[in-house]
mmCIF file of C-alpha atoms in Angstrom:
data_model
loop_
_atom_site.group_PDB
_atom_site.id
_atom_site.type_symbol
_atom_site.label_atom_id
_atom_site.label_comp_id
_atom_site.label_asym_id
_atom_site.label_seq_id
_atom_site.Cartn_x
_atom_site.Cartn_y
_atom_site.Cartn_z
ATOM 1 C CA UNK A 1 -7.373 15.732 -142.799
ATOM 2 C CA UNK A 2 -5.077 16.760 -139.936
ATOM 3 C CA UNK A 3 -5.280 14.432 -136.951
ATOM 4 C CA UNK A 4 -5.970 15.941 -133.527
ATOM 5 C CA UNK A 5 -2.921 15.526 -131.267
ATOM 6 C CA UNK A 6 -3.329 13.205 -128.298
ATOM 7 C CA UNK A 7 -2.555 15.854 -125.674
ATOM 8 C CA UNK A 8 -4.770 18.872 -125.088
ATOM 9 C CA UNK A 9 -3.359 22.316 -125.930
ATOM 10 C CA UNK A 10 -1.927 24.064 -122.875
ATOM 11 C CA UNK A 11 -4.665 26.702 -122.754
ATOM 12 C CA UNK A 12 -7.492 24.200 -123.030
ATOM 13 C CA UNK A 13 -5.875 21.858 -120.536
ATOM 14 C CA UNK A 14 -5.526 24.663 -118.012
ATOM 15 C CA UNK A 15 -9.174 25.612 -118.529
ATOM 16 C CA UNK A 16 -10.223 22.017 -117.875
ATOM 17 C CA UNK A 17 -8.151 21.904 -114.685
ATOM 18 C CA UNK A 18 -9.646 25.157 -113.449
ATOM 19 C CA UNK A 19 -13.176 23.959 -114.164
ATOM 20 C CA UNK A 20 -12.485 20.665 -112.392
ATOM 21 C CA UNK A 21 -11.148 22.537 -109.366
ATOM 22 C CA UNK A 22 -14.225 24.768 -109.337
ATOM 23 C CA UNK A 23 -16.575 21.778 -109.525
ATOM 24 C CA UNK A 24 -14.750 19.939 -106.756
ATOM 25 C CA UNK A 25 -14.921 23.012 -104.522
ATOM 26 C CA UNK A 26 -18.644 23.267 -105.229
ATOM 27 C CA UNK A 27 -19.148 19.590 -104.361
ATOM 28 C CA UNK A 28 -17.223 20.100 -101.123
ATOM 29 C CA UNK A 29 -19.406 23.066 -100.178
ATOM 30 C CA UNK A 30 -22.559 21.085 -100.929
ATOM 31 C CA UNK A 31 -21.281 18.177 -98.849
ATOM 32 C CA UNK A 32 -20.560 20.487 -95.919
ATOM 33 C CA UNK A 33 -24.063 21.927 -96.162
ATOM 34 C CA UNK A 34 -25.615 18.470 -96.277
ATOM 35 C CA UNK A 35 -23.611 17.343 -93.256
ATOM 36 C CA UNK A 36 -24.809 20.330 -91.249
ATOM 37 C CA UNK A 37 -28.412 20.186 -92.467
ATOM 38 C CA UNK A 38 -29.687 17.538 -89.971
ATOM 39 C CA UNK A 39 -28.269 19.588 -87.100
ATOM 40 C CA UNK A 40 -29.867 22.806 -88.354
ATOM 41 C CA UNK A 41 -33.153 20.963 -88.949
ATOM 42 C CA UNK A 42 -33.058 19.648 -85.373
ATOM 43 C CA UNK A 43 -32.511 23.173 -84.076
ATOM 44 C CA UNK A 44 -35.386 24.466 -86.242
ATOM 45 C CA UNK A 45 -37.764 21.897 -84.796
ATOM 46 C CA UNK A 46 -36.723 22.730 -81.256
ATOM 47 C CA UNK A 47 -37.176 26.478 -81.845
ATOM 48 C CA UNK A 48 -40.593 26.043 -83.458
ATOM 49 C CA UNK A 49 -41.824 24.111 -80.434
ATOM 50 C CA UNK A 50 -40.237 26.425 -77.873
ATOM 51 C CA UNK A 51 -41.428 29.751 -79.335
ATOM 52 C CA UNK A 52 -44.588 28.592 -81.077
ATOM 53 C CA UNK A 53 -43.273 29.554 -84.505
ATOM 54 C CA UNK A 54 -45.613 28.869 -87.448
ATOM 55 C CA UNK A 55 -43.087 27.249 -89.800
ATOM 56 C CA UNK A 56 -39.527 26.036 -90.306
ATOM 57 C CA UNK A 57 -38.666 29.146 -92.324
ATOM 58 C CA UNK A 58 -39.324 31.339 -89.285
ATOM 59 C CA UNK A 59 -37.127 29.088 -87.138
ATOM 60 C CA UNK A 60 -34.333 29.295 -89.706
ATOM 61 C CA UNK A 61 -34.675 33.086 -89.833
ATOM 62 C CA UNK A 62 -34.314 33.182 -86.058
ATOM 63 C CA UNK A 63 -31.067 31.202 -86.266
ATOM 64 C CA UNK A 64 -29.833 33.309 -89.158
ATOM 65 C CA UNK A 65 -30.438 36.627 -87.396
ATOM 66 C CA UNK A 66 -28.594 35.553 -84.252
ATOM 67 C CA UNK A 67 -25.789 34.046 -86.359
ATOM 68 C CA UNK A 68 -25.267 37.282 -88.279
ATOM 69 C CA UNK A 69 -25.604 39.542 -85.241
ATOM 70 C CA UNK A 70 -22.725 37.823 -83.429
ATOM 71 C CA UNK A 71 -20.766 36.501 -86.417
ATOM 72 C CA UNK A 72 -21.222 32.901 -85.263
ATOM 73 C CA UNK A 73 -21.380 30.165 -87.887
ATOM 74 C CA UNK A 74 -24.903 28.829 -88.386
ATOM 75 C CA UNK A 75 -23.769 25.254 -87.731
ATOM 76 C CA UNK A 76 -21.986 26.316 -84.528
ATOM 77 C CA UNK A 77 -25.074 28.146 -83.305
ATOM 78 C CA UNK A 78 -27.390 25.229 -84.146
ATOM 79 C CA UNK A 79 -25.033 22.844 -82.355
ATOM 80 C CA UNK A 80 -25.063 25.047 -79.257
ATOM 81 C CA UNK A 81 -28.843 25.489 -79.368
ATOM 82 C CA UNK A 82 -29.605 21.771 -79.345
ATOM 83 C CA UNK A 83 -26.966 20.918 -76.725
ATOM 84 C CA UNK A 84 -27.665 23.749 -74.239
ATOM 85 C CA UNK A 85 -30.091 23.141 -71.356
ATOM 86 C CA UNK A 86 -33.632 24.347 -71.997
ATOM 87 C CA UNK A 87 -34.248 27.858 -70.656
ATOM 88 C CA UNK A 88 -36.628 28.243 -67.756
ATOM 89 C CA UNK A 89 -39.899 29.662 -69.086
ATOM 90 C CA UNK A 90 -40.040 32.008 -66.100
ATOM 91 C CA UNK A 91 -36.747 33.681 -67.091
ATOM 92 C CA UNK A 92 -36.475 36.355 -69.735
ATOM 93 C CA UNK A 93 -32.864 35.351 -70.398
ATOM 94 C CA UNK A 94 -31.569 31.916 -71.342
ATOM 95 C CA UNK A 95 -28.580 31.834 -68.989
ATOM 96 C CA UNK A 96 -29.396 33.934 -65.928
ATOM 97 C CA UNK A 97 -26.493 34.804 -63.651
ATOM 98 C CA UNK A 98 -23.759 33.533 -65.965
ATOM 99 C CA UNK A 99 -20.316 34.969 -65.343
ATOM 100 C CA UNK A 100 -18.751 37.090 -68.047
ATOM 101 C CA UNK A 101 -15.016 37.209 -68.682
ATOM 102 C CA UNK A 102 -12.774 39.406 -70.802
ATOM 103 C CA UNK A 103 -11.507 38.036 -74.097
ATOM 104 C CA UNK A 104 -8.212 36.200 -73.485
ATOM 105 C CA UNK A 105 -5.083 37.832 -74.859
ATOM 106 C CA UNK A 106 -3.273 35.878 -77.569
ATOM 107 C CA UNK A 107 0.447 36.450 -77.177
ATOM 108 C CA UNK A 108 1.979 34.570 -80.101
ATOM 109 C CA UNK A 109 3.436 36.579 -82.981
ATOM 110 C CA UNK A 110 0.804 35.949 -85.672
ATOM 111 C CA UNK A 111 -2.031 36.935 -83.341
ATOM 112 C CA UNK A 112 -0.322 40.230 -82.444
ATOM 113 C CA UNK A 113 0.754 41.262 -85.937
ATOM 114 C CA UNK A 114 -2.562 40.445 -87.649
ATOM 115 C CA UNK A 115 -4.575 42.797 -85.395
ATOM 116 C CA UNK A 116 -7.368 40.253 -85.119
ATOM 117 C CA UNK A 117 -10.860 41.675 -84.790
ATOM 118 C CA UNK A 118 -12.595 41.189 -81.465
ATOM 119 C CA UNK A 119 -14.173 37.753 -81.083
ATOM 120 C CA UNK A 120 -13.345 36.794 -84.684
ATOM 121 C CA UNK A 121 -13.056 33.008 -84.536
ATOM 122 C CA UNK A 122 -12.060 32.563 -88.172
ATOM 123 C CA UNK A 123 -9.182 35.039 -87.867
ATOM 124 C CA UNK A 124 -7.956 33.421 -84.655
ATOM 125 C CA UNK A 125 -7.877 29.965 -86.243
ATOM 126 C CA UNK A 126 -6.044 31.401 -89.251
ATOM 127 C CA UNK A 127 -3.424 32.945 -86.965
ATOM 128 C CA UNK A 128 -3.026 29.670 -85.064
ATOM 129 C CA UNK A 129 -2.376 27.771 -88.286
ATOM 130 C CA UNK A 130 0.041 30.382 -89.617
ATOM 131 C CA UNK A 131 2.021 30.434 -86.365
ATOM 132 C CA UNK A 132 2.334 26.639 -86.276
ATOM 133 C CA UNK A 133 3.551 26.584 -89.881
ATOM 134 C CA UNK A 134 6.145 29.255 -89.106
ATOM 135 C CA UNK A 135 7.476 27.390 -86.062
ATOM 136 C CA UNK A 136 7.974 24.150 -88.010
ATOM 137 C CA UNK A 137 9.009 25.800 -91.273
ATOM 138 C CA UNK A 138 6.483 24.298 -93.682
ATOM 139 C CA UNK A 139 3.543 25.489 -95.774
ATOM 140 C CA UNK A 140 1.108 22.572 -95.352
ATOM 141 C CA UNK A 141 -1.289 22.327 -92.447
ATOM 142 C CA UNK A 142 -4.811 22.434 -91.071
ATOM 143 C CA UNK A 143 -6.828 23.302 -87.995
ATOM 144 C CA UNK A 144 -9.623 21.021 -86.772
ATOM 145 C CA UNK A 145 -12.286 21.660 -84.143
ATOM 146 C CA UNK A 146 -13.932 19.019 -81.973
ATOM 147 C CA UNK A 147 -17.444 18.134 -83.097
ATOM 148 C CA UNK A 148 -19.656 18.193 -80.014
ATOM 149 C CA UNK A 149 -22.606 16.459 -81.647
ATOM 150 C CA UNK A 150 -20.988 13.625 -83.601
ATOM 151 C CA UNK A 151 -17.593 13.368 -81.924
ATOM 152 C CA UNK A 152 -14.248 13.423 -83.694
ATOM 153 C CA UNK A 153 -12.691 16.420 -85.436
ATOM 154 C CA UNK A 154 -13.675 18.483 -88.473
ATOM 155 C CA UNK A 155 -11.429 20.718 -90.577
ATOM 156 C CA UNK A 156 -12.050 24.455 -90.273
ATOM 157 C CA UNK A 157 -8.859 25.901 -91.794
ATOM 158 C CA UNK A 158 -6.272 24.466 -94.164
ATOM 159 C CA UNK A 159 -3.502 25.512 -96.536
ATOM 160 C CA UNK A 160 -1.134 23.816 -98.970
ATOM 161 C CA UNK A 161 -3.022 20.506 -98.939
ATOM 162 C CA UNK A 162 -4.527 18.646 -101.882
ATOM 163 C CA UNK A 163 -8.263 18.537 -102.478
ATOM 164 C CA UNK A 164 -8.250 14.759 -101.932
ATOM 165 C CA UNK A 165 -6.622 15.322 -98.531
ATOM 166 C CA UNK A 166 -9.172 17.943 -97.486
ATOM 167 C CA UNK A 167 -12.074 15.773 -98.668
ATOM 168 C CA UNK A 168 -10.811 12.653 -96.878
ATOM 169 C CA UNK A 169 -10.043 14.407 -93.579
ATOM 170 C CA UNK A 170 -13.033 16.788 -93.585
ATOM 171 C CA UNK A 171 -14.212 14.838 -90.544
ATOM 172 C CA UNK A 172 -12.158 12.228 -88.681
ATOM 173 C CA UNK A 173 -13.200 9.830 -85.955
ATOM 174 C CA UNK A 174 -11.471 9.226 -82.651
ATOM 175 C CA UNK A 175 -8.650 7.015 -83.956
ATOM 176 C CA UNK A 176 -6.557 6.212 -87.010
ATOM 177 C CA UNK A 177 -4.778 9.568 -87.418
ATOM 178 C CA UNK A 178 -2.115 11.700 -85.724
ATOM 179 C CA UNK A 179 -4.643 14.459 -85.023
ATOM 180 C CA UNK A 180 -7.059 12.073 -83.315
ATOM 181 C CA UNK A 181 -4.180 10.695 -81.217
ATOM 182 C CA UNK A 182 -3.236 14.257 -80.173
ATOM 183 C CA UNK A 183 -6.867 14.967 -79.255
ATOM 184 C CA UNK A 184 -7.215 11.760 -77.240
ATOM 185 C CA UNK A 185 -3.961 12.270 -75.346
ATOM 186 C CA UNK A 186 -4.264 16.078 -75.113
ATOM 187 C CA UNK A 187 -0.564 16.100 -75.959
ATOM 188 C CA UNK A 188 1.630 16.923 -78.954
ATOM 189 C CA UNK A 189 2.075 13.974 -81.320
ATOM 190 C CA UNK A 190 4.934 13.723 -83.835
ATOM 191 C CA UNK A 191 4.860 11.211 -86.677
ATOM 192 C CA UNK A 192 8.385 10.943 -88.020
ATOM 193 C CA UNK A 193 7.405 8.933 -91.099
ATOM 194 C CA UNK A 194 3.816 8.558 -92.267
ATOM 195 C CA UNK A 195 4.808 5.580 -94.433
ATOM 196 C CA UNK A 196 5.639 3.387 -91.429
ATOM 197 C CA UNK A 197 3.926 4.804 -88.335
ATOM 198 C CA UNK A 198 1.185 2.472 -86.996
ATOM 199 C CA UNK A 199 -1.033 5.348 -85.809
ATOM 200 C CA UNK A 200 -2.674 5.615 -89.242
ATOM 201 C CA UNK A 201 -5.291 3.449 -90.879
ATOM 202 C CA UNK A 202 -4.184 2.383 -94.348
ATOM 203 C CA UNK A 203 -6.668 4.637 -96.216
ATOM 204 C CA UNK A 204 -5.505 7.627 -94.133
ATOM 205 C CA UNK A 205 -1.844 6.763 -94.749
ATOM 206 C CA UNK A 206 -2.351 6.477 -98.507
ATOM 207 C CA UNK A 207 -4.203 9.797 -98.677
ATOM 208 C CA UNK A 208 -1.466 11.639 -96.760
ATOM 209 C CA UNK A 209 1.316 10.128 -98.850
ATOM 210 C CA UNK A 210 -0.474 11.029 -102.096
ATOM 211 C CA UNK A 211 -0.617 14.615 -100.827
ATOM 212 C CA UNK A 212 3.183 14.638 -100.607
ATOM 213 C CA UNK A 213 3.375 14.531 -96.802
ATOM 214 C CA UNK A 214 5.769 12.282 -94.879
ATOM 215 C CA UNK A 215 6.083 13.945 -91.464
ATOM 216 C CA UNK A 216 3.381 15.328 -89.155
ATOM 217 C CA UNK A 217 3.263 17.329 -85.933
ATOM 218 C CA UNK A 218 -0.215 17.529 -84.326
ATOM 219 C CA UNK A 219 -0.775 19.967 -81.462
ATOM 220 C CA UNK A 220 -3.932 19.871 -79.298
ATOM 221 C CA UNK A 221 -5.760 23.113 -78.519
ATOM 222 C CA UNK A 222 -6.478 22.720 -74.811
ATOM 223 C CA UNK A 223 -8.478 24.583 -72.179
ATOM 224 C CA UNK A 224 -7.324 25.429 -68.650
ATOM 225 C CA UNK A 225 -8.828 22.112 -67.516
ATOM 226 C CA UNK A 226 -6.724 20.344 -70.192
ATOM 227 C CA UNK A 227 -9.763 19.500 -72.314
ATOM 228 C CA UNK A 228 -9.003 19.293 -76.025
ATOM 229 C CA UNK A 229 -11.213 21.541 -78.181
ATOM 230 C CA UNK A 230 -9.280 21.234 -81.425
ATOM 231 C CA UNK A 231 -5.996 20.311 -83.097
ATOM 232 C CA UNK A 232 -3.573 22.132 -85.374
ATOM 233 C CA UNK A 233 -1.467 19.840 -87.568
ATOM 234 C CA UNK A 234 1.506 20.769 -89.734
ATOM 235 C CA UNK A 235 2.706 18.486 -92.522
ATOM 236 C CA UNK A 236 6.216 18.182 -93.925
ATOM 237 C CA UNK A 237 7.118 16.655 -97.288
ATOM 238 C CA UNK A 238 9.959 14.515 -95.901
ATOM 239 C CA UNK A 239 10.360 12.354 -92.762
ATOM 240 C CA UNK A 240 11.012 14.438 -89.646
ATOM 241 C CA UNK A 241 12.854 14.169 -86.376
ATOM 242 C CA UNK A 242 11.675 15.340 -82.988
ATOM 243 C CA UNK A 243 11.018 19.027 -82.514
ATOM 244 C CA UNK A 244 13.523 21.115 -80.593
ATOM 245 C CA UNK A 245 12.689 22.129 -77.036
ATOM 246 C CA UNK A 246 12.086 25.692 -78.231
ATOM 247 C CA UNK A 247 9.713 24.533 -81.001
ATOM 248 C CA UNK A 248 7.837 22.248 -78.624
ATOM 249 C CA UNK A 249 7.463 25.017 -76.039
ATOM 250 C CA UNK A 250 6.178 27.499 -78.610
ATOM 251 C CA UNK A 251 3.689 25.077 -80.179
ATOM 252 C CA UNK A 252 2.369 24.022 -76.782
ATOM 253 C CA UNK A 253 1.974 27.706 -75.853
ATOM 254 C CA UNK A 254 0.017 28.347 -79.061
ATOM 255 C CA UNK A 255 -2.176 25.292 -78.374
ATOM 256 C CA UNK A 256 -2.894 26.405 -74.800
ATOM 257 C CA UNK A 257 -3.656 30.022 -75.746
ATOM 258 C CA UNK A 258 -5.888 28.985 -78.640
ATOM 259 C CA UNK A 259 -7.712 26.414 -76.514
ATOM 260 C CA UNK A 260 -8.441 28.955 -73.775
ATOM 261 C CA UNK A 261 -9.643 31.452 -76.391
ATOM 262 C CA UNK A 262 -11.979 28.919 -78.016
ATOM 263 C CA UNK A 263 -13.404 27.966 -74.607
ATOM 264 C CA UNK A 264 -14.028 31.666 -73.892
ATOM 265 C CA UNK A 265 -15.676 32.076 -77.310
ATOM 266 C CA UNK A 266 -18.047 29.169 -76.668
ATOM 267 C CA UNK A 267 -19.114 30.352 -73.229
ATOM 268 C CA UNK A 268 -19.294 34.036 -74.142
ATOM 269 C CA UNK A 269 -19.896 34.876 -77.815
ATOM 270 C CA UNK A 270 -21.909 31.744 -78.629
ATOM 271 C CA UNK A 271 -24.008 32.138 -75.477
ATOM 272 C CA UNK A 272 -24.554 35.815 -76.309
ATOM 273 C CA UNK A 273 -25.894 34.686 -79.698
ATOM 274 C CA UNK A 274 -28.208 32.182 -78.007
ATOM 275 C CA UNK A 275 -29.460 34.903 -75.629
ATOM 276 C CA UNK A 276 -30.191 37.123 -78.640
ATOM 277 C CA UNK A 277 -32.030 34.261 -80.321
ATOM 278 C CA UNK A 278 -34.068 33.684 -77.141
ATOM 279 C CA UNK A 279 -34.992 37.379 -76.922
ATOM 280 C CA UNK A 280 -36.105 37.459 -80.567
ATOM 281 C CA UNK A 281 -38.094 34.243 -80.209
ATOM 282 C CA UNK A 282 -39.983 35.516 -77.166
ATOM 283 C CA UNK A 283 -40.589 38.938 -78.766
ATOM 284 C CA UNK A 284 -42.286 37.552 -81.862
ATOM 285 C CA UNK A 285 -44.891 35.718 -79.800
ATOM 286 C CA UNK A 286 -45.416 32.917 -82.312
ATOM 287 C CA UNK A 287 -45.553 35.196 -85.363
ATOM 288 C CA UNK A 288 -43.715 34.744 -88.624
ATOM 289 C CA UNK A 289 -40.087 35.834 -88.820
ATOM 290 C CA UNK A 290 -38.490 36.735 -92.127
ATOM 291 C CA UNK A 291 -34.867 36.340 -93.122
ATOM 292 C CA UNK A 292 -32.695 39.428 -93.354
#
């Protein structure tokens, strides 16, 4: 009888790797849903009470309709709904008298050449990441957004990074990483060598090194009031030196433009979605609402 060789045939081995990758992606999606579920459930309870809705399904449908109408992520909308001040019952709108401003212009190259759709947050974050990678000359990086309900930062866009890296840094607290330091200081942070820099906790350091990263540049996305609303980080496979003045200027410009755009998005597009939700909730007068 012929013995089976120790190593798997190339075709079968590749199939196993692809299946493993698929399963890990599925687990990551399930984890993200579970992390956002308490927030969505809190928003559902609030909406049921406020609009006299008969069940949680109707409250979810209300969130879903407003989310789809304005292309706002369900988690983002739920987060805004629970953190916004309660509307006055005498007002037909949630935010009476709020000022409206034009969408800020993004001047960096990637934003201009991609012809980003109006108010498309996902496309803007993708352009921010791509521009930062181009400036530094690497293909590994991620964009994180500040989490207004739990604090810290959560990854929204990434490229070139290992699955272990993305899993570990899906949400980071307020210390122990270069990105958290950039967010706290609202200033660009360069880590010349991940292996020796004291900014990292040991688990974070080990995860980054296993991903093949040795140098990091983290750039805060800041509003006009210098409030950090996110961070874009680019990773390099070897230790790095300081950025040139031209690189620093361009990355800081990208961070400032992106931060102003995100602030506009939160106070315009997200609030428009909440107004739509409020209008729908009042219109149904406590009746059932079905999903689209």
